[in-house]
Short mmCIF file of N, CA and C in Angstrom, two decimals:
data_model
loop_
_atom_site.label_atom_id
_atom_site.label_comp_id
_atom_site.label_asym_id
_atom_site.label_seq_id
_atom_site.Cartn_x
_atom_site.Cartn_y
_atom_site.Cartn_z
N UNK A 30 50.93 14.18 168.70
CA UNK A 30 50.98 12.74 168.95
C UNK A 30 51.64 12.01 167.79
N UNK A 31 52.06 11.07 168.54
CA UNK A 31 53.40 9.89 166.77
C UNK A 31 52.22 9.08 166.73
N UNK A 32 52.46 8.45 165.56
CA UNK A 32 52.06 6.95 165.35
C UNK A 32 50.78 7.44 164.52
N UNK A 33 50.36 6.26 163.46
CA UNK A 33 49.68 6.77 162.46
C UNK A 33 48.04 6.27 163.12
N UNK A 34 46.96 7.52 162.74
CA UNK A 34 45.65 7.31 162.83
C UNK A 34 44.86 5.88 161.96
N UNK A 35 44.49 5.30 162.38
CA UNK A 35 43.48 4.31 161.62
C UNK A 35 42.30 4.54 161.87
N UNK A 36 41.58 5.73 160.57
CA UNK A 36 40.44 5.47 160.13
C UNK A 36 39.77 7.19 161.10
N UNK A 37 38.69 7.55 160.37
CA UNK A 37 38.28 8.54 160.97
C UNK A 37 37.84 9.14 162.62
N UNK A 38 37.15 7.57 163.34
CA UNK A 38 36.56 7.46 164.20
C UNK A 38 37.42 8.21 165.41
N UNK A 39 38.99 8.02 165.41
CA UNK A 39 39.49 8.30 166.52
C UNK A 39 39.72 9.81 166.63
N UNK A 40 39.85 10.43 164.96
CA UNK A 40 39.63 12.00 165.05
C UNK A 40 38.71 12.62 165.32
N UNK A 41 37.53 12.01 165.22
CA UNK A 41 36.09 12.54 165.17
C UNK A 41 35.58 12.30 166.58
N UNK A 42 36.69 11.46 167.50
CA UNK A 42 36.40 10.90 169.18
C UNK A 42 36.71 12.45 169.90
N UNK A 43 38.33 12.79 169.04
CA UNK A 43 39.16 14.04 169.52
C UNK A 43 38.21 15.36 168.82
N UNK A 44 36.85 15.72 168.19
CA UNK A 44 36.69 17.19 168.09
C UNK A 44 36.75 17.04 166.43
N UNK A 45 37.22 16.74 166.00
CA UNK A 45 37.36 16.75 164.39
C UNK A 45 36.34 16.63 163.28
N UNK A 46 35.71 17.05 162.25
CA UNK A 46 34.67 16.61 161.66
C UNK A 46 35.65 16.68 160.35
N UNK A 47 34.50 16.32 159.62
CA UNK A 47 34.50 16.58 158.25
C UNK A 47 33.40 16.64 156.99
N UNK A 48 34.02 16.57 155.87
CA UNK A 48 32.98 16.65 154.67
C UNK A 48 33.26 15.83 153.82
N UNK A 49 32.20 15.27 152.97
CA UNK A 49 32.50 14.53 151.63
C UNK A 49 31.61 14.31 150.91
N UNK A 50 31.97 14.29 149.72
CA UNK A 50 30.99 14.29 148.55
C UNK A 50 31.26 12.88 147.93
N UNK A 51 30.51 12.01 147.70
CA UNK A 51 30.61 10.60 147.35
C UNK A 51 29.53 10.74 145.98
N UNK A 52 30.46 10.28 144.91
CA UNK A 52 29.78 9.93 143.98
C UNK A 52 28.97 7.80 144.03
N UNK A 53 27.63 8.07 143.25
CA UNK A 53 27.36 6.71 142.88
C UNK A 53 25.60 7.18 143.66
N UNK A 54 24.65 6.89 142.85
CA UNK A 54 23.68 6.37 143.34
C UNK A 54 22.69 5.33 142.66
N UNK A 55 21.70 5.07 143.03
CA UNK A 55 20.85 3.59 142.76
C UNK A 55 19.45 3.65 143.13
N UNK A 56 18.74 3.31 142.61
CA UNK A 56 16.81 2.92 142.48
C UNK A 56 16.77 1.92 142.72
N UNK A 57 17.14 0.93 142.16
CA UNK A 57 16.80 -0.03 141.22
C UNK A 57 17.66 -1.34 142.14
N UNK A 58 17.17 -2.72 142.67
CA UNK A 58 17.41 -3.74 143.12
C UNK A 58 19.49 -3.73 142.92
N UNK A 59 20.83 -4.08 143.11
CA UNK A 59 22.07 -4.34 142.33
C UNK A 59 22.85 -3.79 143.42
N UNK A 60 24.08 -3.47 142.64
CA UNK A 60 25.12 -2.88 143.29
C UNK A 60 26.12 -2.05 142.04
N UNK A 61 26.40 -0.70 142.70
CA UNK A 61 26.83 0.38 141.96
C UNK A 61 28.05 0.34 142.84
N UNK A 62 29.08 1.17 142.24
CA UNK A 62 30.72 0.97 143.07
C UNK A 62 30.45 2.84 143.36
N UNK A 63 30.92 2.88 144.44
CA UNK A 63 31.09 4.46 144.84
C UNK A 63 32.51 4.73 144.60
N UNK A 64 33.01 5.80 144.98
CA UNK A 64 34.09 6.85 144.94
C UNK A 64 33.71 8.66 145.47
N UNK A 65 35.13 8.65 146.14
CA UNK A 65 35.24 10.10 147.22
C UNK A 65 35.59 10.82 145.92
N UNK A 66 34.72 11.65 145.32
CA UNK A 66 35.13 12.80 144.63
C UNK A 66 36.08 14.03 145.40
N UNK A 67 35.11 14.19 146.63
CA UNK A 67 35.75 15.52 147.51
C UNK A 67 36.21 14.69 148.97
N UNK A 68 37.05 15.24 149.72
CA UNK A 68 37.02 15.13 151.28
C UNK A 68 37.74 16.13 151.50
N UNK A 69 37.53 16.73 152.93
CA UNK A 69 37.86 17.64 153.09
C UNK A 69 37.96 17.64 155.49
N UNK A 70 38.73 17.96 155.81
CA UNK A 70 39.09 17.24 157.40
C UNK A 70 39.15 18.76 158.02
N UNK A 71 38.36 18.69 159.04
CA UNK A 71 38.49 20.07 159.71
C UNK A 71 38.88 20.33 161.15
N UNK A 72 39.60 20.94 161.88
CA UNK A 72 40.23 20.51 163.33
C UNK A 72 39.18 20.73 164.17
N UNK A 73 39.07 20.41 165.64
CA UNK A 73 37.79 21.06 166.19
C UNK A 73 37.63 22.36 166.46
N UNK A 74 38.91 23.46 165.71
CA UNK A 74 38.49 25.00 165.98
C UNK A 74 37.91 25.40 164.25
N UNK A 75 37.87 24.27 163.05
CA UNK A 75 36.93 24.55 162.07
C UNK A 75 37.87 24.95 160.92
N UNK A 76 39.30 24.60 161.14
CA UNK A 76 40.85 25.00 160.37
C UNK A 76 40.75 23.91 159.56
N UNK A 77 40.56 24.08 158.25
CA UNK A 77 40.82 22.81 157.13
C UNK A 77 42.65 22.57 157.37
N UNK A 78 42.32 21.10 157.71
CA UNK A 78 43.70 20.41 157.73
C UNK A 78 43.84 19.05 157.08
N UNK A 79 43.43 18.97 156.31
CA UNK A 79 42.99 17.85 155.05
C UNK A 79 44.51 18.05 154.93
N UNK A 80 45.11 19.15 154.03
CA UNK A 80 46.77 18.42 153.16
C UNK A 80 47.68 18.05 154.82
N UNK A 81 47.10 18.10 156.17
CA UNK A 81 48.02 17.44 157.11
C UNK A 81 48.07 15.84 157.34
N UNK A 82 47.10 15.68 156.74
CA UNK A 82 46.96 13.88 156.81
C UNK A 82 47.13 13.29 155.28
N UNK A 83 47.48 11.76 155.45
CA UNK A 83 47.49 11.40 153.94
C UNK A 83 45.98 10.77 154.03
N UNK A 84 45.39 11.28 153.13
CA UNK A 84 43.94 10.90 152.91
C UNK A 84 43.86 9.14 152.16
N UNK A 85 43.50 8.10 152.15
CA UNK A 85 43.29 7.68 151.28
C UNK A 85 42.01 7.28 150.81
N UNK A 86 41.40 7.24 150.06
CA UNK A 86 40.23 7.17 149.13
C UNK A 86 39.89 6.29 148.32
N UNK A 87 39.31 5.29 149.47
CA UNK A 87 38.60 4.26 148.72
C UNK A 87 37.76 4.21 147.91
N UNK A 88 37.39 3.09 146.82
CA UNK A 88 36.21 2.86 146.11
C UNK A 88 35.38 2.22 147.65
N UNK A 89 33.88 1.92 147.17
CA UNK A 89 33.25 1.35 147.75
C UNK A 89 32.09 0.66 147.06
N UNK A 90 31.11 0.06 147.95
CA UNK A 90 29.82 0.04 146.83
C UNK A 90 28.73 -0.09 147.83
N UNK A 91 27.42 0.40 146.74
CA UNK A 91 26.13 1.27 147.12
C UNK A 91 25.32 -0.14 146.90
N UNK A 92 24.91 -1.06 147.91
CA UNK A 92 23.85 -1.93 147.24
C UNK A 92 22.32 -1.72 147.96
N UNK A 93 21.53 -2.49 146.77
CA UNK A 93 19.71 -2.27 147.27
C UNK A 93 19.88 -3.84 147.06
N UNK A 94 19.04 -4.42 148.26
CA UNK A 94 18.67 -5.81 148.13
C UNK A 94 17.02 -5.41 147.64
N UNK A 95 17.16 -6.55 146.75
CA UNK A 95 15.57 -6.73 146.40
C UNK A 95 14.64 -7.37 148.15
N UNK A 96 13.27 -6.00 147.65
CA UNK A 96 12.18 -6.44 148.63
C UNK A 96 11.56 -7.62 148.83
N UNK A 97 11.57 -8.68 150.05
CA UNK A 97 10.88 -10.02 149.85
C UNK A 97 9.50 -9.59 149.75
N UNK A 98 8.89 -10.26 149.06
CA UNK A 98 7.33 -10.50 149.21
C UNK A 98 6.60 -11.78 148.68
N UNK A 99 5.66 -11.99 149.66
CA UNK A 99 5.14 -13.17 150.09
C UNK A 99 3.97 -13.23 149.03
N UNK A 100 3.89 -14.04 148.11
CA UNK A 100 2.32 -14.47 147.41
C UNK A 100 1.86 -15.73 147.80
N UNK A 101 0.65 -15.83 148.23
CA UNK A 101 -0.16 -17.28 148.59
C UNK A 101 -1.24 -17.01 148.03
N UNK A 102 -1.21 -18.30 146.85
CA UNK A 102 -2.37 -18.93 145.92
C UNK A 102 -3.76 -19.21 147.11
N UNK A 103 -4.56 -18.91 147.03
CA UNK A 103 -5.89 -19.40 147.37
C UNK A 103 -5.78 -21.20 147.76
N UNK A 104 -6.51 -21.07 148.90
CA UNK A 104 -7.00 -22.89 148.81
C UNK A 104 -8.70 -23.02 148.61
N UNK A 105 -8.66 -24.56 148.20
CA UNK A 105 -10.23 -23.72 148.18
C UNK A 105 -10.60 -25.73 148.05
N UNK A 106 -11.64 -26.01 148.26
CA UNK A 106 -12.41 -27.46 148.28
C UNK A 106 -13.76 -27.15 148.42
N UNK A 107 -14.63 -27.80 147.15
CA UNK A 107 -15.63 -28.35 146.91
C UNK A 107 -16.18 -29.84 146.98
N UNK A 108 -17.48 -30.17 147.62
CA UNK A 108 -17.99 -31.79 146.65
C UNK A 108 -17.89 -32.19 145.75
N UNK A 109 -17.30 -33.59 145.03
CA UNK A 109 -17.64 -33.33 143.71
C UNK A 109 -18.87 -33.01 142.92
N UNK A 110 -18.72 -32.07 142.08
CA UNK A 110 -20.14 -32.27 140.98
C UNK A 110 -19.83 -32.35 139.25
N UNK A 111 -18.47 -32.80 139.12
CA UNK A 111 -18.18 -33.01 137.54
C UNK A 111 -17.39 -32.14 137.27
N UNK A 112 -17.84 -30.83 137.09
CA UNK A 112 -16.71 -29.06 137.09
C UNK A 112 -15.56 -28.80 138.12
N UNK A 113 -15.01 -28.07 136.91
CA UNK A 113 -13.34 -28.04 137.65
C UNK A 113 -13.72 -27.29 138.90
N UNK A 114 -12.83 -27.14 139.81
CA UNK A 114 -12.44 -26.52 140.88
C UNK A 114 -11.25 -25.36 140.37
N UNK A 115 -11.75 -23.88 140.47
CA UNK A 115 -10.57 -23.26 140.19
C UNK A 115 -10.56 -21.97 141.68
N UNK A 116 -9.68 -21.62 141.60
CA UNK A 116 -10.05 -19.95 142.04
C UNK A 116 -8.63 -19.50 142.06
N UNK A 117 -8.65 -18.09 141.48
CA UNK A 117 -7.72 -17.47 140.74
C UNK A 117 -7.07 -16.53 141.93
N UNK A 118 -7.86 -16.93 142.90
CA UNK A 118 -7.31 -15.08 144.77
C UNK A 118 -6.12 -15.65 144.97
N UNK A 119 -5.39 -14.68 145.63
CA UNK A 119 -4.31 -14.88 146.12
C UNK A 119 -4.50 -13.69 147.09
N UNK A 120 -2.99 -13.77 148.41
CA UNK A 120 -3.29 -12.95 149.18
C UNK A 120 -1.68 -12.54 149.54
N UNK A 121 -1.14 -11.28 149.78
CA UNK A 121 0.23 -10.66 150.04
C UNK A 121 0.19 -10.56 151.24
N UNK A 122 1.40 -11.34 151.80
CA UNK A 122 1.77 -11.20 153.68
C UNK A 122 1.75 -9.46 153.76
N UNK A 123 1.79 -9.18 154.53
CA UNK A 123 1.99 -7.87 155.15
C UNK A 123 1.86 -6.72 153.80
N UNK A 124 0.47 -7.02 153.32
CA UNK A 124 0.22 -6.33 152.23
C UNK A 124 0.46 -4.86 151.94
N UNK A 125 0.25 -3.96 153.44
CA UNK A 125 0.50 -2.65 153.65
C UNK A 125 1.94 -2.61 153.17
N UNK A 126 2.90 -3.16 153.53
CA UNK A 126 4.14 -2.84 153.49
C UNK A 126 5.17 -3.50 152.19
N UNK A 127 3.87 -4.50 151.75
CA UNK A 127 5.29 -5.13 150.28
C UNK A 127 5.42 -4.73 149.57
N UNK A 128 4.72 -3.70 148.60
CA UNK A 128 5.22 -3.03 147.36
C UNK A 128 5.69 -1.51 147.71
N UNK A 129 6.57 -0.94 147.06
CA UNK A 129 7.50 0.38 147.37
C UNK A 129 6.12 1.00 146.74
N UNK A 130 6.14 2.36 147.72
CA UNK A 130 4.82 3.10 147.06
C UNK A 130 5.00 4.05 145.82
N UNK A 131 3.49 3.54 145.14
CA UNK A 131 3.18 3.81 143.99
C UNK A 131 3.37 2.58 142.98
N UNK A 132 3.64 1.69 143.23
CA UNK A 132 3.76 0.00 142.52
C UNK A 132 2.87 -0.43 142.51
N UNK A 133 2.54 -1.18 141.46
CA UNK A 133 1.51 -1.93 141.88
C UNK A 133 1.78 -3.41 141.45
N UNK A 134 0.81 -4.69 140.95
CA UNK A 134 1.19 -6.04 141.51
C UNK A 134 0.12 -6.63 140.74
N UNK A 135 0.38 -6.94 139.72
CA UNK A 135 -0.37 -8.28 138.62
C UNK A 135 0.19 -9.87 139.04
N UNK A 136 -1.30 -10.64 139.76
CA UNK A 136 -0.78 -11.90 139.76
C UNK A 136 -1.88 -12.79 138.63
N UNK A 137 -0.86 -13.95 138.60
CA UNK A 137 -2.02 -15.18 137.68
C UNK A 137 -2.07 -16.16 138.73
N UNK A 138 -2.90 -16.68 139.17
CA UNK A 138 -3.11 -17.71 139.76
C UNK A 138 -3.51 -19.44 139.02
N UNK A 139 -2.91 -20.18 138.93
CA UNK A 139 -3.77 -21.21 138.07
C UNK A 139 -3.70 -22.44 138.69
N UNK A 140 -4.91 -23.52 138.41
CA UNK A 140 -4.85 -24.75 139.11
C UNK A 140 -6.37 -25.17 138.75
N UNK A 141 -6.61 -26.00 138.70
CA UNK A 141 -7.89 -26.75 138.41
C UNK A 141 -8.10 -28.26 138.92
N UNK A 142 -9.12 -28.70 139.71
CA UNK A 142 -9.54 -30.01 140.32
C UNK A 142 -10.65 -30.10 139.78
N UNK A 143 -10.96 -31.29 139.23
CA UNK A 143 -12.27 -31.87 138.79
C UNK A 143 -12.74 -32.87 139.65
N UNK A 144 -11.60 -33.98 139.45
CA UNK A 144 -11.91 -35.69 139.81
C UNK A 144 -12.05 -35.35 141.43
N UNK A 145 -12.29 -36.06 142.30
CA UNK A 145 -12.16 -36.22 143.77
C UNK A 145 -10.21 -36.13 143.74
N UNK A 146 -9.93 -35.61 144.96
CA UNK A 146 -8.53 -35.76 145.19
C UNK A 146 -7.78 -34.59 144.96
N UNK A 147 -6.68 -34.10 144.92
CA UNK A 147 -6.30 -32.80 144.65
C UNK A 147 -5.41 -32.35 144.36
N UNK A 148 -4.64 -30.86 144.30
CA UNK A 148 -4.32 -30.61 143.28
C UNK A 148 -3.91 -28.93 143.40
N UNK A 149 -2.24 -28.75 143.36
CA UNK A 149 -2.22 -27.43 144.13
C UNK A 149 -2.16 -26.51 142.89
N UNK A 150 -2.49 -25.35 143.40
CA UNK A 150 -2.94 -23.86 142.91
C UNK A 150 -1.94 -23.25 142.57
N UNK A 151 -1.25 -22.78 141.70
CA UNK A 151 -0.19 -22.31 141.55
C UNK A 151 0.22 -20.99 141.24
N UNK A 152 1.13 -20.05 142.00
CA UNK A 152 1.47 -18.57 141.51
C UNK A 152 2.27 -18.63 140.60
N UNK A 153 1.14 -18.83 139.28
CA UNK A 153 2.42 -18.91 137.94
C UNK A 153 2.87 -17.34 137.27
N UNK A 154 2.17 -15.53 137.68
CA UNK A 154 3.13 -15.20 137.32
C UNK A 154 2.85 -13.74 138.02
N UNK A 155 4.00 -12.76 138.08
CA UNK A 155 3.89 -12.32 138.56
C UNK A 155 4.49 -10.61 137.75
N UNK A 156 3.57 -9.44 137.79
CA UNK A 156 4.48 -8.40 137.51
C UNK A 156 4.20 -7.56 138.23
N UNK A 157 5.43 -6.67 138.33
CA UNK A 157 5.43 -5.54 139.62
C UNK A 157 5.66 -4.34 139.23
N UNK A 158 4.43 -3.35 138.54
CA UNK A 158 5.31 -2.08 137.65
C UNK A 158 5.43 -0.97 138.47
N UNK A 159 6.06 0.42 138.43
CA UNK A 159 6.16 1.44 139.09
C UNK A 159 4.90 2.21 138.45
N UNK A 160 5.11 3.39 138.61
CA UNK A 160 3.80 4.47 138.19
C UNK A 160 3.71 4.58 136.84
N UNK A 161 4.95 4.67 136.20
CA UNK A 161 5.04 4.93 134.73
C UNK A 161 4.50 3.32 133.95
N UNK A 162 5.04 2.43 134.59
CA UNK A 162 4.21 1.38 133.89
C UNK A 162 5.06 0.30 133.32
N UNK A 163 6.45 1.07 133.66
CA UNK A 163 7.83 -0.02 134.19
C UNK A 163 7.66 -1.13 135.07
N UNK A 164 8.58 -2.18 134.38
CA UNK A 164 8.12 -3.70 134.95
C UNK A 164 9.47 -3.24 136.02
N UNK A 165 8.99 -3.56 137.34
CA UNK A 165 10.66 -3.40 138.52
C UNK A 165 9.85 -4.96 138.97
N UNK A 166 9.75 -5.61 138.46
CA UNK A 166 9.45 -7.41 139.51
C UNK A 166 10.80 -7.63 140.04
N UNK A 167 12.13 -6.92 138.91
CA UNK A 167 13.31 -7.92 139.76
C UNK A 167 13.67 -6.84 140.79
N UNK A 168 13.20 -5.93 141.32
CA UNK A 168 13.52 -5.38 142.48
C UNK A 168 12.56 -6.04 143.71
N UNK A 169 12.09 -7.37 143.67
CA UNK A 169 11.85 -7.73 144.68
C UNK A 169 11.99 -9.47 144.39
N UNK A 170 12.00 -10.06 145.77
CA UNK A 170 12.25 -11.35 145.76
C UNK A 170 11.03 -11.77 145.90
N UNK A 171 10.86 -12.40 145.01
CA UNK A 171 9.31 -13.21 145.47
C UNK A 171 9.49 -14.73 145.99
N UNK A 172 8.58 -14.50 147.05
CA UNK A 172 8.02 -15.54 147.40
C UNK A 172 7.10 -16.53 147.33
N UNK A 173 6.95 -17.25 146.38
CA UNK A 173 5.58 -17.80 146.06
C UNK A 173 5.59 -19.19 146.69
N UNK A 174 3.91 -19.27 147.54
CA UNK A 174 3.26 -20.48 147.90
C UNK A 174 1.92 -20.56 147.08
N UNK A 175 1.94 -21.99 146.76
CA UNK A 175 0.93 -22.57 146.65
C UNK A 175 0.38 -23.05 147.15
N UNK A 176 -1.07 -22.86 146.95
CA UNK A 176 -2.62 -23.55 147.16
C UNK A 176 -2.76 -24.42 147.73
N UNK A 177 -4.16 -25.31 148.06
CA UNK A 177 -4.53 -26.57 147.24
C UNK A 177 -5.77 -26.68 147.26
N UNK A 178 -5.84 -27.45 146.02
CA UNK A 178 -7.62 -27.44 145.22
C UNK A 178 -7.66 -28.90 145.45
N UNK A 179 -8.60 -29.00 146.63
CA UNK A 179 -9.66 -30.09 146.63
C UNK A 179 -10.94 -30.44 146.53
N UNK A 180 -11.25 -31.43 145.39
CA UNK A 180 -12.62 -32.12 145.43
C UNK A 180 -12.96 -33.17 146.15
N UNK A 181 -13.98 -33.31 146.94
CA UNK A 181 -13.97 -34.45 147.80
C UNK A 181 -15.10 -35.27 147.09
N UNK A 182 -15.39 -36.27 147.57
CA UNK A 182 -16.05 -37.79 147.13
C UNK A 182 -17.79 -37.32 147.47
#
């Protein structure tokens, strides 16, 4: 057949496979640039015919989006009786599933109501370490909501 192939799909429609070895990998939230170390094109009777085509060999790139996860500060309302209003809970949306396993998840919660009236709770901080005890927080997007701390009259 004349006329030039664009792209693997239409050889691989006709019987054709192939192989490749791609350098570049990633853990960690970013983006790493790949590259075809090897390729190699085989006919559908299994005949390397790689030097029959002009190969070309792109860079590419390998990205990990950071995991969303959801933190919500506690709400919480008392009567007044003079003493602050605090509470430090918080709670993770779809808790089974937000941290990559074996992570775990230090929050601070802070906020305080005394007077009548109120006063939101805030997820002021957050760390996310792996097993070893590595901080990975920026491999996920956090989401933080706040509270609210009310004292009533």
């Amino acid at each position: 057949p004349s006329g030039q192939l664009q792209g693997l799909s239409e050889l691989t429609q006709r019987g054709f496979y192939y192989t490749a070895e791609v350098t570049g990998s990633r853990r960690d939230a970013g983006i790493t640039l790949t590259s075809v170390r090897s390729f190699c094109l085989y006919d559908p009777t299994g005949k390397d015919v790689t030097d029959v085509y002009k190969v070309n060999r792109e860079c590419g790139e390998l990205e990990i989006l950071p995991r969303p996860i959801t933190i919500i500060a506690n709400s919480n309302q008392k009567f007044f009786d003079g003493t602050p209003l605090r509470d430090a809970g918080y709670t993770i949306e779809n808790e089974a599933e937000a941290l990559a396993d074996g992570q775990s998840i230090a929050v601070r919660v802070e906020g305080s109501q005394t007077q009548p009236g109120w006063s939101e709770n805030i997820v002021a901080d957050v760390l996310i370490t792996d097993e070893a005890g590595n901080d990975v927080t920026g491999n996920y997007q956090l989401i933080l909501v706040s509270g609210i701390l009310q004292v009533m009259a």
